[in-house]
Coordinates of C-alpha atoms (C1' of nucleotides) in Angstrom, one line a residue:
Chain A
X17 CA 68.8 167.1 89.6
X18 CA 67.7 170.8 89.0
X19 CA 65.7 173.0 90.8
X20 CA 61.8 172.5 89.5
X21 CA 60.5 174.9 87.4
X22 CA 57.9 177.2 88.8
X23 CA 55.6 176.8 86.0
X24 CA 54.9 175.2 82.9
X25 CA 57.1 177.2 80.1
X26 CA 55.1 174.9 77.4
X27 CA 51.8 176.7 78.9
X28 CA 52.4 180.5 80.3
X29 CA 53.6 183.4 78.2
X30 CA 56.5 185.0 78.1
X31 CA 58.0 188.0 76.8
X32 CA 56.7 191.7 76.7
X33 CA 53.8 192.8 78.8
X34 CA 50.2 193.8 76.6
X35 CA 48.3 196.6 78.1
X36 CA 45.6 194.3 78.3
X37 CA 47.9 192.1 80.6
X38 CA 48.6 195.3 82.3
X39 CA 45.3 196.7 83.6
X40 CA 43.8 193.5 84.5
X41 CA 46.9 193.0 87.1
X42 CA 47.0 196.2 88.1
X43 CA 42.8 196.1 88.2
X44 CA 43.3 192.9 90.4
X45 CA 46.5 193.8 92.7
X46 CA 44.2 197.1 93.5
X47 CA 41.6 195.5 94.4
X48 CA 42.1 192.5 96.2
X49 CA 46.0 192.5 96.7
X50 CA 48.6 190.1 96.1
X51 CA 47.1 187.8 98.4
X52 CA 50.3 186.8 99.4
X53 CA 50.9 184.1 97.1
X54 CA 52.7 185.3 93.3
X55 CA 52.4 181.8 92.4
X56 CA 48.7 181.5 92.8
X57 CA 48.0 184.8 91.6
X58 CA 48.1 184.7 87.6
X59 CA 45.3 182.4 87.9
X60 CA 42.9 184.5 89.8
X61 CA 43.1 187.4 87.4
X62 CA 42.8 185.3 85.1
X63 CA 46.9 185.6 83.2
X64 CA 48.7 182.7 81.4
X65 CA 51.9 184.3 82.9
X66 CA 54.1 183.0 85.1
X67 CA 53.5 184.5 89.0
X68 CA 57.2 185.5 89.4
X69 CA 56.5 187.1 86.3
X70 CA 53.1 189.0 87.6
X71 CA 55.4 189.9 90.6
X72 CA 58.2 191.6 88.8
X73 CA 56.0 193.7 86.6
X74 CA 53.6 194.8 89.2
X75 CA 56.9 195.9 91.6
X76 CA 59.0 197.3 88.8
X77 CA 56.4 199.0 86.2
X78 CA 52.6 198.7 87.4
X79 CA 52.7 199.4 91.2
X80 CA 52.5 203.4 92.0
X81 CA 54.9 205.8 92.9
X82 CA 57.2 204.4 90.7
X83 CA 59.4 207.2 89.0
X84 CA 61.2 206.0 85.7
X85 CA 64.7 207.3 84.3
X86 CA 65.7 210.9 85.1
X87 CA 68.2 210.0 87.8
X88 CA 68.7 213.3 89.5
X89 CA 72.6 214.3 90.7
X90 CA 71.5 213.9 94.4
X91 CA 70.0 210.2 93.8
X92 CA 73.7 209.3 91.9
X93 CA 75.7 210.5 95.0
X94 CA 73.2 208.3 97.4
X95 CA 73.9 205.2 94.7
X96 CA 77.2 205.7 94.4
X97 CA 78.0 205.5 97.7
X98 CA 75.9 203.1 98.9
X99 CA 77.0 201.0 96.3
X100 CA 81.0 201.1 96.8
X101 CA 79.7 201.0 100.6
X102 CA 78.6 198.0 100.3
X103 CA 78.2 196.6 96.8
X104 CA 75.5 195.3 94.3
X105 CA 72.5 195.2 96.9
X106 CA 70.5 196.8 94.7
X107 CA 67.4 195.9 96.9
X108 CA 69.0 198.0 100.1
X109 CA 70.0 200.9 97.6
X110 CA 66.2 200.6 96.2
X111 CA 65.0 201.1 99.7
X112 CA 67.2 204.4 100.6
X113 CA 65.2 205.4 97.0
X114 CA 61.9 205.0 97.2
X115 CA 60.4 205.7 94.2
X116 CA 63.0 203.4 92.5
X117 CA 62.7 199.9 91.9
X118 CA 65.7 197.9 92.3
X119 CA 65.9 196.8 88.8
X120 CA 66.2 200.6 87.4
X121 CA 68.7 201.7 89.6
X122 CA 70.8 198.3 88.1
X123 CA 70.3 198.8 84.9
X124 CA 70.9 202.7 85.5
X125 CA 74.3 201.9 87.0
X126 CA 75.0 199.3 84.7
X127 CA 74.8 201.4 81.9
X128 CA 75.4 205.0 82.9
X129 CA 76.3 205.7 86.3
X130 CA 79.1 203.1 86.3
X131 CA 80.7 204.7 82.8
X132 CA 80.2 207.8 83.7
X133 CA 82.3 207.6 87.3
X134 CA 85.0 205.0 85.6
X135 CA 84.7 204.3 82.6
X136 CA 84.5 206.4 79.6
X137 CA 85.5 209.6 82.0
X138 CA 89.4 208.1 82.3
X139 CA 89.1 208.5 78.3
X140 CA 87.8 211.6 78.4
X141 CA 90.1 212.9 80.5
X142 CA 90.5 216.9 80.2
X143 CA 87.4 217.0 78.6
X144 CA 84.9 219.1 78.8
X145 CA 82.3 216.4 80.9
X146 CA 85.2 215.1 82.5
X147 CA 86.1 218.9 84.1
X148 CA 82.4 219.2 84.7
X149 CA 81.8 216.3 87.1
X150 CA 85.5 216.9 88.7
X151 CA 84.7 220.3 89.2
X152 CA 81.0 219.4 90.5
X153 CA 82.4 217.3 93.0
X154 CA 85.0 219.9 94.1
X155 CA 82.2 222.3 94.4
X156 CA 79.8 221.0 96.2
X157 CA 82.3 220.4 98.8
X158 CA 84.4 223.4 99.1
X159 CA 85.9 222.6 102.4
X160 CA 86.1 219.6 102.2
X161 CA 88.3 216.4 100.7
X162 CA 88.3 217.1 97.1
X163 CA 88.1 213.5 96.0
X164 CA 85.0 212.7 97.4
X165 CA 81.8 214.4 97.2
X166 CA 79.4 215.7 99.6
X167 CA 77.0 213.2 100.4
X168 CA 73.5 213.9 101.8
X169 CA 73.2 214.4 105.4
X170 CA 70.3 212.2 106.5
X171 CA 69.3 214.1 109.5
X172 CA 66.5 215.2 107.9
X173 CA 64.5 213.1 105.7
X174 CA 64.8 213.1 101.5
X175 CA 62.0 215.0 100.2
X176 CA 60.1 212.0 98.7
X177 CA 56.4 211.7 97.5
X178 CA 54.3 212.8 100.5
X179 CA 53.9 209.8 102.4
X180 CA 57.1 208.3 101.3
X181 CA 58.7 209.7 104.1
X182 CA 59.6 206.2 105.4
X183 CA 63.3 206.5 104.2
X184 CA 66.0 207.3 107.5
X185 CA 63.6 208.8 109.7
X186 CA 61.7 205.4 110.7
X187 CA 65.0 203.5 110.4
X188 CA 63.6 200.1 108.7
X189 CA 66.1 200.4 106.0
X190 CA 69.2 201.1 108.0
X191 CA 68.0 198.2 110.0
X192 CA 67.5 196.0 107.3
X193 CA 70.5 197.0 105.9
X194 CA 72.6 196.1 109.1
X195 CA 71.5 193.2 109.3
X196 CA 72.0 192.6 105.7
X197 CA 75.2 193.4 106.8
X198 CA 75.5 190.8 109.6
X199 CA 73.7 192.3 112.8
X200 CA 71.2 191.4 114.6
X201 CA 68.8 192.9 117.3
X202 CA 67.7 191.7 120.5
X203 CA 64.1 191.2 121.2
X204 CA 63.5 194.7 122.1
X205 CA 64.7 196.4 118.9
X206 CA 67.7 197.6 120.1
X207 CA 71.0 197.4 118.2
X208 CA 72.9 195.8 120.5
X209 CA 75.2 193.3 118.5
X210 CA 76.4 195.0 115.9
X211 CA 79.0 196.8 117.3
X212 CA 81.8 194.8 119.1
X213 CA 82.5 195.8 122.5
X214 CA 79.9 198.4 122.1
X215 CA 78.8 199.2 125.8
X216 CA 76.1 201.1 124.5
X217 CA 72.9 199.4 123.4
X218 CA 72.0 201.4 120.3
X219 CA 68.7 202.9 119.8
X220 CA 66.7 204.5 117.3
X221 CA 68.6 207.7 117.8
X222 CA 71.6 206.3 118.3
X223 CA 71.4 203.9 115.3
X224 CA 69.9 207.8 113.4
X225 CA 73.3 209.6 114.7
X226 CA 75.7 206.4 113.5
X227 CA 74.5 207.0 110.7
X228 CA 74.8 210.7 110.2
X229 CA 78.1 210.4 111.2
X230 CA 78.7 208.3 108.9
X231 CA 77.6 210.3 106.2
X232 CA 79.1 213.7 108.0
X233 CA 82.7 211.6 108.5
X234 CA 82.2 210.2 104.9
X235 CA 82.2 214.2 103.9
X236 CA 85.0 215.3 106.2
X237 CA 87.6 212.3 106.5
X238 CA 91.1 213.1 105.4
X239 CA 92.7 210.6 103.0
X240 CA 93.0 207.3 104.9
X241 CA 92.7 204.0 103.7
X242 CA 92.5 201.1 106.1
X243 CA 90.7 198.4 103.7
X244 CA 90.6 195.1 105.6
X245 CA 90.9 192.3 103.2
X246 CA 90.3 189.7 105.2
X247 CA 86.4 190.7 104.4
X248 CA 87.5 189.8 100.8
X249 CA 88.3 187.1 99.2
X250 CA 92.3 187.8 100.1
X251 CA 93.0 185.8 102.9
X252 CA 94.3 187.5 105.9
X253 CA 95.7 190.3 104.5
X254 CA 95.3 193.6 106.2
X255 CA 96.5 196.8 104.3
X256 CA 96.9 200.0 106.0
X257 CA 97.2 202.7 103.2
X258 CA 98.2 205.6 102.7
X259 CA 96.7 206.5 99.4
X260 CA 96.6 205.1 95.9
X261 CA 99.9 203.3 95.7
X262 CA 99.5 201.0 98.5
X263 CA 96.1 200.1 97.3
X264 CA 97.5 199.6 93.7
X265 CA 99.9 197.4 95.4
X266 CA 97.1 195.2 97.0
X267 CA 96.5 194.3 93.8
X268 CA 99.3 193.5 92.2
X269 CA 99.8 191.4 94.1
X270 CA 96.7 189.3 94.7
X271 CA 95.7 188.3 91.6
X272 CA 91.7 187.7 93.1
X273 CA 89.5 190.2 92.7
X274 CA 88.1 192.3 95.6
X275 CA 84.4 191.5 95.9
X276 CA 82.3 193.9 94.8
X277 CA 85.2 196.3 93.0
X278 CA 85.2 194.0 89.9
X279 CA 84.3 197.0 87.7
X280 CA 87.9 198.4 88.6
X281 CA 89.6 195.6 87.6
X282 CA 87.7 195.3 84.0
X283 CA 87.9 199.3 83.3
X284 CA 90.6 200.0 85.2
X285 CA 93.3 197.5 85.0
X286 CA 93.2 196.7 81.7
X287 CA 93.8 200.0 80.3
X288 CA 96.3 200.0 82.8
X289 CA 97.8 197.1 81.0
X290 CA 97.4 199.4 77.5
X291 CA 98.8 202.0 78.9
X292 CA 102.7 203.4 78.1
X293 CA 103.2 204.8 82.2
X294 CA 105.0 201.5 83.0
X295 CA 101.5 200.3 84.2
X296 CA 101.3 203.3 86.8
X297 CA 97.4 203.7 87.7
X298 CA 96.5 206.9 86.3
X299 CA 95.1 207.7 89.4
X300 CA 94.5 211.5 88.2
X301 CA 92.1 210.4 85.9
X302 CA 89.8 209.1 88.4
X303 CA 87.0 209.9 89.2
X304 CA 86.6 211.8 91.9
X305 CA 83.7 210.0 93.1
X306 CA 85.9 206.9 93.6
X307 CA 88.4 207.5 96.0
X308 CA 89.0 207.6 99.0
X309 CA 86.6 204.7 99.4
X310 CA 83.9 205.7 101.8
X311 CA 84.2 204.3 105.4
X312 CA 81.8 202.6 107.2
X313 CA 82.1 204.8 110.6
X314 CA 81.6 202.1 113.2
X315 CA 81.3 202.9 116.6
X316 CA 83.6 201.5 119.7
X317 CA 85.4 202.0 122.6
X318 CA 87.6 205.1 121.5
X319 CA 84.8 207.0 119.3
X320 CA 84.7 206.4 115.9
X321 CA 86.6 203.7 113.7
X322 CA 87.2 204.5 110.4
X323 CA 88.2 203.0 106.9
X324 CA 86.3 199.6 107.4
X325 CA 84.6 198.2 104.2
X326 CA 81.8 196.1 105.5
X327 CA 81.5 193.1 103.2
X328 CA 80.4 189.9 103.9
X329 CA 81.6 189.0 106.9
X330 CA 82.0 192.5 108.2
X331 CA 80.6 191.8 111.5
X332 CA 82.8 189.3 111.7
X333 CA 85.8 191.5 111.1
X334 CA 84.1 193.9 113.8
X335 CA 84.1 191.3 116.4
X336 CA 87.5 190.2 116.0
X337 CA 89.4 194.3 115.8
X338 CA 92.9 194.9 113.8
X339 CA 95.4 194.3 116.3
X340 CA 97.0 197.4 116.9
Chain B
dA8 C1' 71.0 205.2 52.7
dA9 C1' 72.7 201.0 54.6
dG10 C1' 75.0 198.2 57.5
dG11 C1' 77.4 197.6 61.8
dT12 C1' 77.9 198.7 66.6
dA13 C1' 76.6 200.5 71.0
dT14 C1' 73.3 201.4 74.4
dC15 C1' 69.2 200.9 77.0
dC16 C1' 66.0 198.5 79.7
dA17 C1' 62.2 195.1 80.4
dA18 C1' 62.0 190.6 81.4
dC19 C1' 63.9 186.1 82.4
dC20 C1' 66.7 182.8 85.1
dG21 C1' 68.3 180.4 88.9
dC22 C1' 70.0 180.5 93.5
dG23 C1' 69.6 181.1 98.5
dG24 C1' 66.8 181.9 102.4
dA25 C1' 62.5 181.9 105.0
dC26 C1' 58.8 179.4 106.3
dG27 C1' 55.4 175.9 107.1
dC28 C1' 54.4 171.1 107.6
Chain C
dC13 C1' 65.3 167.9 111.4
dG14 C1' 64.3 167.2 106.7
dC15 C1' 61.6 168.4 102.9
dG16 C1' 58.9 171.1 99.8
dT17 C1' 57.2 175.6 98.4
dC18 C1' 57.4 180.3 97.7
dC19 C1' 59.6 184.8 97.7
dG20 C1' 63.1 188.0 96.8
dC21 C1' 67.3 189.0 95.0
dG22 C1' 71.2 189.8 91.7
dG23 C1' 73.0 188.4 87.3
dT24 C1' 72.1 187.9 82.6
dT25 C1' 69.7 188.1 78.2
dG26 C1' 67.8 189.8 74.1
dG27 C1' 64.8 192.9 71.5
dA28 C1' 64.3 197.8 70.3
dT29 C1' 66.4 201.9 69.4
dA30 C1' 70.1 205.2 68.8
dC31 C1' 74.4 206.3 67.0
dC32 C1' 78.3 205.8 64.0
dT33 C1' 80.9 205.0 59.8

DNA sequence: AAGGTATCCAACCGCGGACGC
DNA sequence: CGCGTCCGCGGTTGGATACCT
């Protein structure tokens, strides 16, 4: 037994939106809102579409402050590391981007940002785009790591639209996002849970200077890989690495795929197969936006933890410490 | 110029979670 | 607690367009 539709596909239309179709949702949303129901809507303004239908055209073309294409370099850095933070939630990245829907910045990394970090660049190696972006990401980060670039510090809000300021300062979406992540909060609003052994409840500020340490440490951390992989779908492993080799020899030798690095394995891994190094990584040619992976900075006990990439089942991970 | 291929992106699909009854 | 409904999300599709040979 499937899953019933919800609507008739014999009866509503499908395909491209008219401008016709258009102004009377926009006309109607404007007016009298979504009234809370996308199913019921199509009927009052008077549509033969289907409601999730209404709802993803009036939140990904029709609502305002919607900005289209034109990805700036600033809004690539915030995607690409929120994305190998914490993968394909395209909804939290949306949220950290506010004049972005969701469904732009997925198509955007899709079919750009993805290629352009680690795809076509590895081909293009010693090229002139290739130097460019190497020699962007050494730049704007001239005493720092080399491999990774400076990331935005979040202390201070991201000059959005005027009244779009609702990005780190009020702290929804870092909320949202930790407990996307697997935290909860007590009654109060405090952060108490998400940090094992924490003895500090963590407050708005608190929860404000995690994260711009997280960011700052992202910016400053030496090369150290601690990738847990017991948050992946390897079981039980745990990998401290040094650098590129040991994590090459993660996976070698687990033929799963790391959740959420899939992309490596199709762009990466089979050129490696095609390639006449003895199936070496040609770890020069990557991007430098890709390693070190980013650390989540967690606070504990000691300060800061680095090197831990929350997936599902991070807080998990966070509960139960690395031996040591 | 024509045909083939690649790229882009709006829209669709179906699943899982939240919520109300 | 179970069930049904709706919402929101991420993955995928397919038409339009650009680019290449």
């Amino acid at each position: 037994m499937g899953r019933a539709p919800c609507c008739d596909k014999n009866t509503v239309k499908r395909g491209p939106w008219s401008p016709e179709e258009d102004a009377k949702l926009k006309s109607y949303i404007e007016q009298n809102g979504t009234g809370g129901n996308w199913i019921a809507l199509p009927k009052k303004v008077g549509l033969k579409r289907c409601g999730k239908s209404c709802r993803l055209r009036w939140l990904n073309y029709l609502r305002p402050n919607i900005k289209h294409g034109g990805f700036s370099e600033e809004e690539d850095r915030i995607i690409c590391s929120l994305y190998i933070s914490i993968g394909s939630r395209w909804s939290i990245i949306a949220a950290q981007l506010p004049e972005r829907t969701d469904n732009d910045i997925k198509n955007y990394w899709n079919t750009k940002l993805k290629k352009k970090l680690f795809g076509k660049q590895r081909q293009k190696q010693g090229s002139k785009k290739g130097k460019e972006i190497k020699s962007m990401a050494v730049s704007n980060n001239n005493n720092q790591n080399p491999y990774w670039p400076e990331l935005p510090i979040m202390q201070q809000p991201i000059p959005y639209s005027n009244n779009e300021q609702k990005f780190i300062n009020d702290h929804t979406s870092i909320r949202k996002l930790l407990i996307k992540l697997g935290g909860n909060f007590s009654e109060d609003d405090q952060l108490t849970n998400i940090v094992p052994n924490s003895q500090y409840p963590i407050d708005n500020l608190s929860m404000q200077l995690m994260y711009q340490n997280h960011i700052n440490f992202i910016s400053s951390s030496p090369i150290n890989y601690v990738l847990n992989t017991t948050l992946s779908p390897l079981p039980n492993t745990k990998y401290n690495m040094d650098g590129p080799a040991e994590f090459e020899h993660m996976i070698n030798n687990n033929p799963q795929k790391i959740d959420g690095l899939e992309f490596l394995y199709e762009d990466i891994f089979i050129d490696k197969s095609a390639s006449t190094s003895g199936g070496n990584l040609d770890w020069e040619a990557m991007d430098p936006y890709l390693f070190p992976l980013p650390p989540i900075v967690t606070l504990n006990d000691g300060g800061f933890q680095q090197g831990v990439i929350l997936q599902e089942g991070a807080l998990d991970e966070l509960r139960y410490p690395m031996a040591q």
